[in-house]
CSV table of C-alpha atoms in Angstrom, one decimal:
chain,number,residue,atom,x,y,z
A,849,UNK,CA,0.0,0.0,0.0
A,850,UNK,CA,3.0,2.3,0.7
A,851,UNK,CA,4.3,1.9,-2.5
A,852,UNK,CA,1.0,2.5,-4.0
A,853,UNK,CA,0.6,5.6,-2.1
A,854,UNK,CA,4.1,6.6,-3.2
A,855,UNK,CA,3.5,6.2,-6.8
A,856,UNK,CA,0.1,7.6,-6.6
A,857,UNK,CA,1.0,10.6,-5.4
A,858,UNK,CA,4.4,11.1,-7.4
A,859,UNK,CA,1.9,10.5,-11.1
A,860,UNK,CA,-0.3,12.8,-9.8
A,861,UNK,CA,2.0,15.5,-8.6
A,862,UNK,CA,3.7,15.1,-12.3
A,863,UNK,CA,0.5,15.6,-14.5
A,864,UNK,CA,-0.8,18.8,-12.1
A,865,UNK,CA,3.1,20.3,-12.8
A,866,UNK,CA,2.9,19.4,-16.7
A,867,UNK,CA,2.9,22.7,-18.5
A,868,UNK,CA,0.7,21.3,-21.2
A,869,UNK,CA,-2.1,19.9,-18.7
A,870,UNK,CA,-2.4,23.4,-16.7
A,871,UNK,CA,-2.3,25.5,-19.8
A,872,UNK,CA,-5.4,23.0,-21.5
A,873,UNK,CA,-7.2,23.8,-18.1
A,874,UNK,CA,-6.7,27.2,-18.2
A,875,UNK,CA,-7.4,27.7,-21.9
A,876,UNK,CA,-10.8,25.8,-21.4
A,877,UNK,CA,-11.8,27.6,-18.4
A,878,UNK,CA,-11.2,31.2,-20.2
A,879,UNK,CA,-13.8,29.4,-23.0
A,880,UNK,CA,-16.3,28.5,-20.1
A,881,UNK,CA,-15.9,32.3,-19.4
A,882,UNK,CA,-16.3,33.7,-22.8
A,883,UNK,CA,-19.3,31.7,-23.2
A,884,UNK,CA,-21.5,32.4,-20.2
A,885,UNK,CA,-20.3,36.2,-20.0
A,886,UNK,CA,-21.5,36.6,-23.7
A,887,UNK,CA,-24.6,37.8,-23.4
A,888,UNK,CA,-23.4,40.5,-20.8
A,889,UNK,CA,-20.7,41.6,-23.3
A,890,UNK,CA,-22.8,41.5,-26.4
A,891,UNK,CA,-25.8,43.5,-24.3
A,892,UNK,CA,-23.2,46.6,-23.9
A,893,UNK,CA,-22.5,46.4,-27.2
A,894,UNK,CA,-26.0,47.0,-28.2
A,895,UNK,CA,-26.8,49.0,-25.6
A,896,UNK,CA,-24.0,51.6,-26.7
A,897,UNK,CA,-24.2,50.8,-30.8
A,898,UNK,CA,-27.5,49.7,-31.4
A,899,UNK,CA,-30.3,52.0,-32.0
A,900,UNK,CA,-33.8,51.3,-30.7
A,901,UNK,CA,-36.0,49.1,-32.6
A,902,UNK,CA,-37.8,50.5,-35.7
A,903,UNK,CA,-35.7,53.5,-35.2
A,904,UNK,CA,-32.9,55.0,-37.1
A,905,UNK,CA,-29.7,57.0,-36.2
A,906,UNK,CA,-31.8,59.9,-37.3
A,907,UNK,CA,-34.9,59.4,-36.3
A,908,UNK,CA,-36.6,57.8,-38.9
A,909,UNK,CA,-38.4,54.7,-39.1
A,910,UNK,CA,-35.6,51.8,-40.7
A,911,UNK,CA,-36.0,50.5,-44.0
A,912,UNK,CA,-37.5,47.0,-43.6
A,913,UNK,CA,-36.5,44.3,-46.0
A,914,UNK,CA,-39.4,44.4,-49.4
A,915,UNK,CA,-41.9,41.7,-49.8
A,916,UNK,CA,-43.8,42.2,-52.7
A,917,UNK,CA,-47.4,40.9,-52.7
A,918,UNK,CA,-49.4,40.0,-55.8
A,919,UNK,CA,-52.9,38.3,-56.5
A,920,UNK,CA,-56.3,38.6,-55.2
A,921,UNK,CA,-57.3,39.9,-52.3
A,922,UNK,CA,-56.1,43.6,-52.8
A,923,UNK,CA,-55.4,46.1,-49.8
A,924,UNK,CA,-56.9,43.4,-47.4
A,925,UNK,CA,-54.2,40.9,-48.7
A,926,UNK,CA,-51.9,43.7,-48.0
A,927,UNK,CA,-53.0,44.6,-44.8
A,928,UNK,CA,-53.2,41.1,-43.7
A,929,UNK,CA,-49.9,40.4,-44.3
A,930,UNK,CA,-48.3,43.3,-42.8
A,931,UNK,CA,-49.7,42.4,-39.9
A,932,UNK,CA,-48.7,38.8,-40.4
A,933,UNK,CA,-44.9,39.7,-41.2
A,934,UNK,CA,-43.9,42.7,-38.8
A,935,UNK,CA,-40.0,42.4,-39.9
A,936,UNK,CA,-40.9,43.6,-43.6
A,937,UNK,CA,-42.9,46.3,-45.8
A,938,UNK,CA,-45.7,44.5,-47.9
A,939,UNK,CA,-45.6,46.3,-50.9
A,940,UNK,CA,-48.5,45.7,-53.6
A,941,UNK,CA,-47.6,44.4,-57.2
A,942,UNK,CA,-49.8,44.3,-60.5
A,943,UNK,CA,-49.3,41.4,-62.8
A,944,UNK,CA,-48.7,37.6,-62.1
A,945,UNK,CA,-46.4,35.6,-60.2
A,946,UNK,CA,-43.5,36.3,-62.8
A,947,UNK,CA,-43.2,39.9,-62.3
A,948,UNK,CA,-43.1,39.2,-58.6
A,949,UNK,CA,-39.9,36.6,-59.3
A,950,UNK,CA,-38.3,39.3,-61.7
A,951,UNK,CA,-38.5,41.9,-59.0
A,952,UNK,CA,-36.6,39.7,-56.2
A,953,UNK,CA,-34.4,37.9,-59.1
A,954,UNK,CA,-33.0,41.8,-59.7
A,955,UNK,CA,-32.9,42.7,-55.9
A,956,UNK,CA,-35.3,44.8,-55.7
A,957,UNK,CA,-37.2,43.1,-52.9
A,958,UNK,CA,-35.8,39.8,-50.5
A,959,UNK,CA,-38.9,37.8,-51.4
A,960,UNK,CA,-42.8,37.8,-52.6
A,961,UNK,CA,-45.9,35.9,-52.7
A,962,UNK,CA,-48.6,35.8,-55.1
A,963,UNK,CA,-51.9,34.5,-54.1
A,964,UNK,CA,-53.7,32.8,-57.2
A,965,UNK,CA,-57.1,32.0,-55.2
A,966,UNK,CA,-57.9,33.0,-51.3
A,967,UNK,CA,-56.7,28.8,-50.7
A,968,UNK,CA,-53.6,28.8,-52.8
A,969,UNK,CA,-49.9,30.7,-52.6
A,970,UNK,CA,-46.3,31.0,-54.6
A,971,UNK,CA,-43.7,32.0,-52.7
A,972,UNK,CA,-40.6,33.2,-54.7
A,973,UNK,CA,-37.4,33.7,-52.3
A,974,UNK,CA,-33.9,33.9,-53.9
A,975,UNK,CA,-32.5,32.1,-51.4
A,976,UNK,CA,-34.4,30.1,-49.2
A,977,UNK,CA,-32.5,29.5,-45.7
A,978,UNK,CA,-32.6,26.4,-43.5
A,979,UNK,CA,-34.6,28.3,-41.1
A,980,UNK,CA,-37.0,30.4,-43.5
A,981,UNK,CA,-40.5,30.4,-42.0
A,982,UNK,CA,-42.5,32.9,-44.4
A,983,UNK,CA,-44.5,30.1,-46.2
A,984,UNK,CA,-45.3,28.8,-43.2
A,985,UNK,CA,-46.7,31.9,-41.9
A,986,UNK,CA,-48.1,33.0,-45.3
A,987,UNK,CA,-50.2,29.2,-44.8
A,988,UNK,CA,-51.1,30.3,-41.6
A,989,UNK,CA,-52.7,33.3,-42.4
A,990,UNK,CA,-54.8,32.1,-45.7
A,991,UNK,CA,-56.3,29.8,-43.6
A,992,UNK,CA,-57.4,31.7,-40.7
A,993,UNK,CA,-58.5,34.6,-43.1
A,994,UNK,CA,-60.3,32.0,-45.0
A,995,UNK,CA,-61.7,30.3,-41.9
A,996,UNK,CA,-62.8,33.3,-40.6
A,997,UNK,CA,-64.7,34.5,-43.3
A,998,UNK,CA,-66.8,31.4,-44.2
A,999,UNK,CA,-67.3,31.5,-40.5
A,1000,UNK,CA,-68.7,34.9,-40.9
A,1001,UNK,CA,-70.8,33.8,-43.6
A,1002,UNK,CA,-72.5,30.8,-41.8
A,1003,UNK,CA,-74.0,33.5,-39.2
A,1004,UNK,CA,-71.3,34.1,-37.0
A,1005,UNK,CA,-70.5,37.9,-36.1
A,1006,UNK,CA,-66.7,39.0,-36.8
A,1007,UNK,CA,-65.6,38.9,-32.9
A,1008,UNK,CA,-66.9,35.6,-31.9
A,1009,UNK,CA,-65.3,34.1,-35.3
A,1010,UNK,CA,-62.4,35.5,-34.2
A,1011,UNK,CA,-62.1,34.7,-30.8
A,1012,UNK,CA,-63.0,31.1,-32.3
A,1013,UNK,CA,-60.2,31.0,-34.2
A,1014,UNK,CA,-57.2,32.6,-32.0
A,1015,UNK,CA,-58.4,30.5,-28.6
A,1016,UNK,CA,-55.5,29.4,-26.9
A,1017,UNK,CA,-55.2,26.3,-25.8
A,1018,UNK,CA,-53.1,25.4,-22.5
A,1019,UNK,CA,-51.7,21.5,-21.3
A,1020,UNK,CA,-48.9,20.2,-19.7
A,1021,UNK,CA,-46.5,17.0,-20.6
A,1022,UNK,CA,-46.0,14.8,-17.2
A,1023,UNK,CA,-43.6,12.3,-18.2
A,1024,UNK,CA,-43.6,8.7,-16.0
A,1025,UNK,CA,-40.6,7.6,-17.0
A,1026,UNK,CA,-37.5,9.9,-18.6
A,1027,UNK,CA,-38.3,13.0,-20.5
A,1028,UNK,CA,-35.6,12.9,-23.5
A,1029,UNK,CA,-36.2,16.4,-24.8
A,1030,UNK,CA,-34.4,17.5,-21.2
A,1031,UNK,CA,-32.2,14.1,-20.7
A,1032,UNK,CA,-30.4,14.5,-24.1
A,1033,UNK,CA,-28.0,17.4,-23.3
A,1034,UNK,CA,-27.4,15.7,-20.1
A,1035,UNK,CA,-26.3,12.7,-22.0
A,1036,UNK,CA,-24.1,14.1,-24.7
A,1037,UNK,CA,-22.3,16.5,-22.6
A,1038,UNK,CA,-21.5,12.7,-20.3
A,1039,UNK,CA,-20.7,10.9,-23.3
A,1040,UNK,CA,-18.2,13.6,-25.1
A,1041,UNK,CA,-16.4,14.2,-21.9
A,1042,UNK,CA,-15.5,10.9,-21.3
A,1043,UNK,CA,-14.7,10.1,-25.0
A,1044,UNK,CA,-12.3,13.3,-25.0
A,1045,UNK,CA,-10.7,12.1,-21.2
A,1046,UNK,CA,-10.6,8.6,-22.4
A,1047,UNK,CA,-8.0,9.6,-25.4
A,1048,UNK,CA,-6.3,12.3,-24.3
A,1049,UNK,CA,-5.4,10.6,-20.9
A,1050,UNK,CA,-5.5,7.1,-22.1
A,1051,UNK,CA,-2.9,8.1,-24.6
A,1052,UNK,CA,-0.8,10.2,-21.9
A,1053,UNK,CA,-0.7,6.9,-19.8
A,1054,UNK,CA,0.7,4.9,-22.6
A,1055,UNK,CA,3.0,8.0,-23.6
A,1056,UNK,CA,4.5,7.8,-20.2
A,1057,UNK,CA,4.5,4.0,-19.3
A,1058,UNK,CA,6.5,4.2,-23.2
A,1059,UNK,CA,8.7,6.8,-22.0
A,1060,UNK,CA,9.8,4.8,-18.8
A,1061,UNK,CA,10.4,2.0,-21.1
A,1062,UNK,CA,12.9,3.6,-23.7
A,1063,UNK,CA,14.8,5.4,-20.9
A,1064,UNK,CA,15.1,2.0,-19.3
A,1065,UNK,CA,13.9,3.5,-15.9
A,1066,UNK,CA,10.7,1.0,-15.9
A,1067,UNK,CA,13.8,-1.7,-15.3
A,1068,UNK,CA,14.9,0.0,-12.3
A,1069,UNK,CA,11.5,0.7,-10.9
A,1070,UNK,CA,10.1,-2.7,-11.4
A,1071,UNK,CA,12.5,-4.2,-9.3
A,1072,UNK,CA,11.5,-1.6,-6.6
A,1073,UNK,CA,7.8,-1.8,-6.3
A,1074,UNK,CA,5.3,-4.4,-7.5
A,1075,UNK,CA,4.0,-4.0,-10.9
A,1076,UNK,CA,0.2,-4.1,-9.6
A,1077,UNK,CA,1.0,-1.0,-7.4
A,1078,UNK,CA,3.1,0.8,-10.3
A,1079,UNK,CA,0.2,0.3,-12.4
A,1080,UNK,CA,-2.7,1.1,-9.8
A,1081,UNK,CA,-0.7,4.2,-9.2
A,1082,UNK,CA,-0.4,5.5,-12.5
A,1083,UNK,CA,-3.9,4.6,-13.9
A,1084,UNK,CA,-6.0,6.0,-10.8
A,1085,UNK,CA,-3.6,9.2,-10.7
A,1086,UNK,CA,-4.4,9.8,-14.2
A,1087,UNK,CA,-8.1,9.1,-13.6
A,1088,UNK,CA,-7.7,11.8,-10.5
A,1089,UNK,CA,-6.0,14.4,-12.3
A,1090,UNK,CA,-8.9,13.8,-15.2
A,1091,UNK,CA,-11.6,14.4,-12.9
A,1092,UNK,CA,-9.7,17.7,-11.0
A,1093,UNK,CA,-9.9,19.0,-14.6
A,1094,UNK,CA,-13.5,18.5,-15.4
A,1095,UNK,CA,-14.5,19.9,-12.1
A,1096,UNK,CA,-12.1,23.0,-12.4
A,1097,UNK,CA,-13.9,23.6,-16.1
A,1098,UNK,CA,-17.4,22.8,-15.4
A,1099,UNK,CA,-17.2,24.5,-12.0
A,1100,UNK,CA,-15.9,27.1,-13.4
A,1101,UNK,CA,-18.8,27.0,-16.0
A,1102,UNK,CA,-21.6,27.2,-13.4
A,1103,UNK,CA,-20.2,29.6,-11.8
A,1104,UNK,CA,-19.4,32.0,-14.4
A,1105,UNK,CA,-23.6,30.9,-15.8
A,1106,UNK,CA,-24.5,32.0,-12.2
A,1107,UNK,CA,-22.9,35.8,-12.4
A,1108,UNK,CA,-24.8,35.6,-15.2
A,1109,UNK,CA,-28.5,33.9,-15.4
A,1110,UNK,CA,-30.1,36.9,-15.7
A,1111,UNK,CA,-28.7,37.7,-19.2
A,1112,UNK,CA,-29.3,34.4,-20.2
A,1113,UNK,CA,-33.3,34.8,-19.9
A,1114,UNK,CA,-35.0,31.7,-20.2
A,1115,UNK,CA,-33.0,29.9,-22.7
A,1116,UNK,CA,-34.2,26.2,-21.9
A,1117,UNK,CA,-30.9,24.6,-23.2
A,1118,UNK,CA,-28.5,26.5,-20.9
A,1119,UNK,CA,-30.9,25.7,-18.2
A,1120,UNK,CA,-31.5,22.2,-19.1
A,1121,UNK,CA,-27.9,21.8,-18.7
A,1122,UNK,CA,-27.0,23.2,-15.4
A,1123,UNK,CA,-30.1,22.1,-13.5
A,1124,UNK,CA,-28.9,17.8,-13.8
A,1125,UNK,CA,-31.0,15.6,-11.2
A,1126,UNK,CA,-28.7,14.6,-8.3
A,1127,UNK,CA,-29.4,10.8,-9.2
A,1128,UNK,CA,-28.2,11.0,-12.6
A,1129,UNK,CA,-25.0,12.9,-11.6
A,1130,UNK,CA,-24.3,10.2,-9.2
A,1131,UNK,CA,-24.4,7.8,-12.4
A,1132,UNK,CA,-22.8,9.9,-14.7
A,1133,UNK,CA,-19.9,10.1,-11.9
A,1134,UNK,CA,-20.0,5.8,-11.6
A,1135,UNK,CA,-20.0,5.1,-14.8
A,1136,UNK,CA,-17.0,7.9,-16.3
A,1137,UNK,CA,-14.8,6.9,-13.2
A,1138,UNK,CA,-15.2,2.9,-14.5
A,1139,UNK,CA,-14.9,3.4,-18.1
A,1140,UNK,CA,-12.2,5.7,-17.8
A,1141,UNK,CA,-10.2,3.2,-15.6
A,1142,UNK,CA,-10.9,0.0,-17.9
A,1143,UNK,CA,-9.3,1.6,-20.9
A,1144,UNK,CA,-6.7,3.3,-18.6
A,1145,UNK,CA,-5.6,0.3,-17.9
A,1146,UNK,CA,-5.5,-1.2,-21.1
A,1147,UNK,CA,-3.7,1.7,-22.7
A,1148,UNK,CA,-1.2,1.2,-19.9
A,1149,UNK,CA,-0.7,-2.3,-20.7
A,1150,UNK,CA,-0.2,-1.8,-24.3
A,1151,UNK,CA,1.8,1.0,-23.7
A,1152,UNK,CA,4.5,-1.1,-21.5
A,1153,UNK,CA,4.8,-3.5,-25.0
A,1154,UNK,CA,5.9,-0.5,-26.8
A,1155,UNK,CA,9.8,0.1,-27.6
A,1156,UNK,CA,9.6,3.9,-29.2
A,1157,UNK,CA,7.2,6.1,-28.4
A,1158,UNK,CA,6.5,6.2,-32.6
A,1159,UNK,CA,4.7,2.5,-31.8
A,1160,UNK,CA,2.3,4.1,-29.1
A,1161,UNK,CA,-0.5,5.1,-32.3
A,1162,UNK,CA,0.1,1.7,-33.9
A,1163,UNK,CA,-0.5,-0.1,-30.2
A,1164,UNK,CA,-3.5,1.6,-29.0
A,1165,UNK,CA,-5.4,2.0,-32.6
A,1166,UNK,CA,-7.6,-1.6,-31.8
A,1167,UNK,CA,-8.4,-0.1,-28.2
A,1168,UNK,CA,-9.0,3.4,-29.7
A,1169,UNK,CA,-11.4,1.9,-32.5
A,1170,UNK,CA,-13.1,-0.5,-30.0
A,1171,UNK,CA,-14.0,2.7,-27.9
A,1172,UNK,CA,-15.1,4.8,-31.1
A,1173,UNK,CA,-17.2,2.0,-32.0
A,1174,UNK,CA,-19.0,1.6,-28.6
A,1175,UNK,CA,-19.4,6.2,-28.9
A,1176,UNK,CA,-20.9,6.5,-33.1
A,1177,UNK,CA,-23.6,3.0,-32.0
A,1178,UNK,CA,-24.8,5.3,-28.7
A,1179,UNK,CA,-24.7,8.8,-30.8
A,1180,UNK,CA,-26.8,6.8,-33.2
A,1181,UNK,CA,-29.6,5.4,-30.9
A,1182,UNK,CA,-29.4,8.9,-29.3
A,1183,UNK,CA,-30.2,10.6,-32.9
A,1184,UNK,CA,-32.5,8.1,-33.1
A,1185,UNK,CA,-34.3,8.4,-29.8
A,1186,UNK,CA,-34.7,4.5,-29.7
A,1187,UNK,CA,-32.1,3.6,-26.7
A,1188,UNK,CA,-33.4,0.6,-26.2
A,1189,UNK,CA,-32.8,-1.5,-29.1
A,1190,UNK,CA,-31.4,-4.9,-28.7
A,1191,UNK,CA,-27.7,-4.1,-29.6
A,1192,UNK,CA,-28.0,-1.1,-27.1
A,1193,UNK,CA,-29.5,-3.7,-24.5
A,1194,UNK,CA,-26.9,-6.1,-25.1
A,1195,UNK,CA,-23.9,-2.9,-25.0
A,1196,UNK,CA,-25.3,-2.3,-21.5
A,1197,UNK,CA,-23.6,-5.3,-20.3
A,1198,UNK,CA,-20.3,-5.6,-21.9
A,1199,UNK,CA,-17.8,-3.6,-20.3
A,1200,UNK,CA,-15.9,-2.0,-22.9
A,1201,UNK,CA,-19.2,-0.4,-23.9
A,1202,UNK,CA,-21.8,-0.2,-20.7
A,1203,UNK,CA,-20.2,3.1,-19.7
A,1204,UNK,CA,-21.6,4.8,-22.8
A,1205,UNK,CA,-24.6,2.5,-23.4
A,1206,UNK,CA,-26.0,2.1,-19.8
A,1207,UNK,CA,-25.8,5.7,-19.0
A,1208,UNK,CA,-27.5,6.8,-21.8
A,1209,UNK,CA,-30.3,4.1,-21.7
A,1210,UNK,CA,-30.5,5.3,-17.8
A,1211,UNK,CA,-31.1,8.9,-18.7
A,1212,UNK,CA,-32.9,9.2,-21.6
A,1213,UNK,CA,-35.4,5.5,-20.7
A,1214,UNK,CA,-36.7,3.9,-17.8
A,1215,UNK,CA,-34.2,0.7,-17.2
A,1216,UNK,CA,-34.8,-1.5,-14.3
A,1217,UNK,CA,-32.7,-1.0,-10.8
A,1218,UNK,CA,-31.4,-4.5,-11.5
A,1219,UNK,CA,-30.2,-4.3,-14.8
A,1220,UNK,CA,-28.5,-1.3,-13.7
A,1221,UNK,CA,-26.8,-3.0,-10.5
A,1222,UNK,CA,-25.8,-5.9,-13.1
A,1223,UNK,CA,-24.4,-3.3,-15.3
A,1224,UNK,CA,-22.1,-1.6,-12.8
A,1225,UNK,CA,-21.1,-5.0,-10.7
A,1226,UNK,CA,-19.7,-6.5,-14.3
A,1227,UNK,CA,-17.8,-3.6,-15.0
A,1228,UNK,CA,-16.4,-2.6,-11.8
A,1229,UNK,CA,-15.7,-6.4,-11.8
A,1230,UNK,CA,-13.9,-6.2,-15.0
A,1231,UNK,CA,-11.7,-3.0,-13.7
A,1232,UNK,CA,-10.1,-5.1,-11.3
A,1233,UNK,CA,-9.7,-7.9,-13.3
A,1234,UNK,CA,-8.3,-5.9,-16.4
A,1235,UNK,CA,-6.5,-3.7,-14.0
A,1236,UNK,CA,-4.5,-7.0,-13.0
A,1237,UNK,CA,-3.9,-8.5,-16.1
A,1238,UNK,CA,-2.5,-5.0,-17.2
A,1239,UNK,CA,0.1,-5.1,-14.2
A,1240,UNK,CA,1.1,-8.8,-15.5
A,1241,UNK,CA,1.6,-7.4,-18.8
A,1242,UNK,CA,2.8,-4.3,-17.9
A,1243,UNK,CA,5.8,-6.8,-15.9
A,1244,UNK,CA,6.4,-9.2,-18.8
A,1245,UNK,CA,6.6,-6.3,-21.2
A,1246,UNK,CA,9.2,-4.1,-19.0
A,1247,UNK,CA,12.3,-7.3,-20.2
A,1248,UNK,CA,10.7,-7.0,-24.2
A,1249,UNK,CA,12.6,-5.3,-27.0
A,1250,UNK,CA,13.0,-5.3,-30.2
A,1251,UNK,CA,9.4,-5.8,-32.4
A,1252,UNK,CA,6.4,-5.1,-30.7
A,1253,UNK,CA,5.3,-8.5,-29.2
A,1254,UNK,CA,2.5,-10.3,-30.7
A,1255,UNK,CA,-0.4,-11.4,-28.6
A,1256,UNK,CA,0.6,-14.8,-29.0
A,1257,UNK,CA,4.2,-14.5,-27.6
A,1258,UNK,CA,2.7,-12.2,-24.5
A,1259,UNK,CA,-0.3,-14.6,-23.4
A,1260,UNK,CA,3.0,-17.3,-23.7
A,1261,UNK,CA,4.9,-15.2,-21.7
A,1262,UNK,CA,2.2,-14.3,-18.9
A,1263,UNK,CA,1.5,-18.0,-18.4
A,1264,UNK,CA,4.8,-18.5,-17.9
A,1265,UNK,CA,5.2,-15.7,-15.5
């Protein structure tokens, strides 16, 4: 345990003195920063630059973006939709729907609609954007102009056809299970973190195990301390210094979101995102501790069979794909919404995969206490067992030189240890 302790604390000491780690931290904190003081900074902006709405530098109204307006209905057409599209000036055309697309072809006007009957529309746009709304609008108010005057004309008086037609109706969603238009960002933001810890410090773990074997120190220190303690030490300090990061940033992140909630309104997203249920922290916690530490582990082990460091990308690149396999198959059920198909069901339970698969079937389904409890025994059972089997490997492979060993010669070589 001494030794443990010893080479815990040494590993840890080294990654929270690297240069490279403190200045990734910092970096990513200023980011955090950036981000949630935005809306203060970009608010004094407009408060200093920006004019009030509708209102010129010289006080004059501004010039709206044109939006000619052709067909029947005339001046009530027109009136209609200038009350319908507030961000632009309805102006009237004569003529059909081609001398409304000539007019926005030239730039004259940013787009038009021609109205062959009261039920029909032609909406000519240069360029229609991903998030262009005016024909559904435009649809919107044919039929409730339409709707309203038939209504009229069955008997009812213009104010109760109205009020017919703009009643508001009120409900509420009460989910029984997990609501996945709030669980998702909680998800993603789990799953990206521990897909960017799991390579960056998986590969710093095989880096330096490499490095310790090309100097020859690993010789000197395996004679010193047990292999199981040497490799305990440097794959939980690893995991340690990891998870001192994430809190620095996304402490750092609420806090900064705190100074500033009131400039952030209501957005449901930010919200959504600082407000996590306690319970599934406390998973999200479990299963990125676990998950990192199996593949820790392993990148430790296959790092300790490496002669140059130039052999660490080659070594890792089946434990890197096995890992980018188990993070596109949960991205896709997520875009999906279906977590729980049968290949997610069956991911739950394999370790190399349940720390991506369980917690997103956890937050964004309803899975069973059991089926979580077997999820989490079987990997935390596999940390220790993989954990070992590294520290054998990680012995064997200190005394190998020369070509990368195959898997043959080192399963030969740990039964013989």
């Amino acid at each position: 345990m001494r030794q443990f302790g010893m080479i815990f604390s040494h590993e840890l000491r080294t990654y929270l003195k690297n240069k490279v780690f403190v200045g990734i931290t910092l970096v990513l904190v200023l980011v955090m920063a950036v981000v949630m003081f935005f809306p203060r900074i970009s608010g004094l902006f407009e408060s200093q630059s920006t004019p009030e709405p509708g209102i010129s530098q010289g006080g004059e109204a501004e010039d709206l973006p044109v939006m000619y307006l052709g067909g029947v209905g005339g001046n009530e057409a027109v009136e209609i939709f200038t009350a319908g599209f507030p961000g632009y000036r309805v102006e009237p055309v004569e003529g059909d729907g081609e001398s409304i697309a000539q007019l926005v072809q030239e730039g004259e006007g940013e787009c038009g609609f021609y109205l062959p009957s009261e039920t029909e529309y032609v909406y000519y746009a240069q360029d229609v954007s991903l998030y262009d709304t005016n024909a559904q609008t435009a649809e919107a108010l044919l039929r409730q102009v339409y709707q309203l005057k038939r209504m009229v004309e069955g008997g009812m008086t213009p104010e109760t056809a109205l009020e017919a037609l703009q009643v508001q109706v009120s409900g509420e969603v009460v989910s029984l299970g997990s609501d996945q238009t709030r669980t998702f960002w909680y998800t993603y933001v789990m799953i990206f973190a521990l897909y960017m810890a799991i390579l960056l410090y998986g590969q710093m773990v095989a880096t330096n195990v490499a490095t310790e074997k090309s100097s020859r120190a690993m010789e000197v220190l395996i004679t010193s301390a047990k292999p199981t303690s040497m490799m305990f030490g440097k794959v939980l300090a690893s995991c340690v210094a990891g998870l001192l990061q994430l809190v620095v940033i996304f402490g750092a992140a609420l806090v900064f979101y705190n100074l500033n909630s009131s400039y952030w309104g209501d957005s449901p997203m930010i919200a959504m995102l600082f407000d996590i249920p306690v319970s599934l922290l406390l998973y999200m916690v479990v299963f990125f501790v676990l998950g990192f530490l199996i593949y820790a582990f392993l990148f430790g082990a296959v790092g300790s069979t490496a002669n140059k460091l130039e052999d660490i990308n080659t070594s890792v690149m089946p434990i890197s794909m096995l890992f980018v396999f188990a993070f596109i198959v949960v991205l896709s059920s997520m875009g999906s919404g279906n977590v729980d198909t049968i290949l997610m069901q069956v991911l739950s339970y394999v370790p190399f995969t349940s720390p991506m698969a369980m917690f997103t079937r956890i937050a964004m389904s309803t899975v069973p206490w059991y089926q979580i409890a077997l999820s989490v025994a079987i990997l935390a059972a596999s940390v220790v067992g993989v954990g070992v089997l590294s520290a054998k490997i990680y012995r064997v492979g200190v005394l190998m030189y020369g070509k990368p060993p195959k898997i043959t010669d080192l399963l030969k070589s740990l039964k013989n240890a």
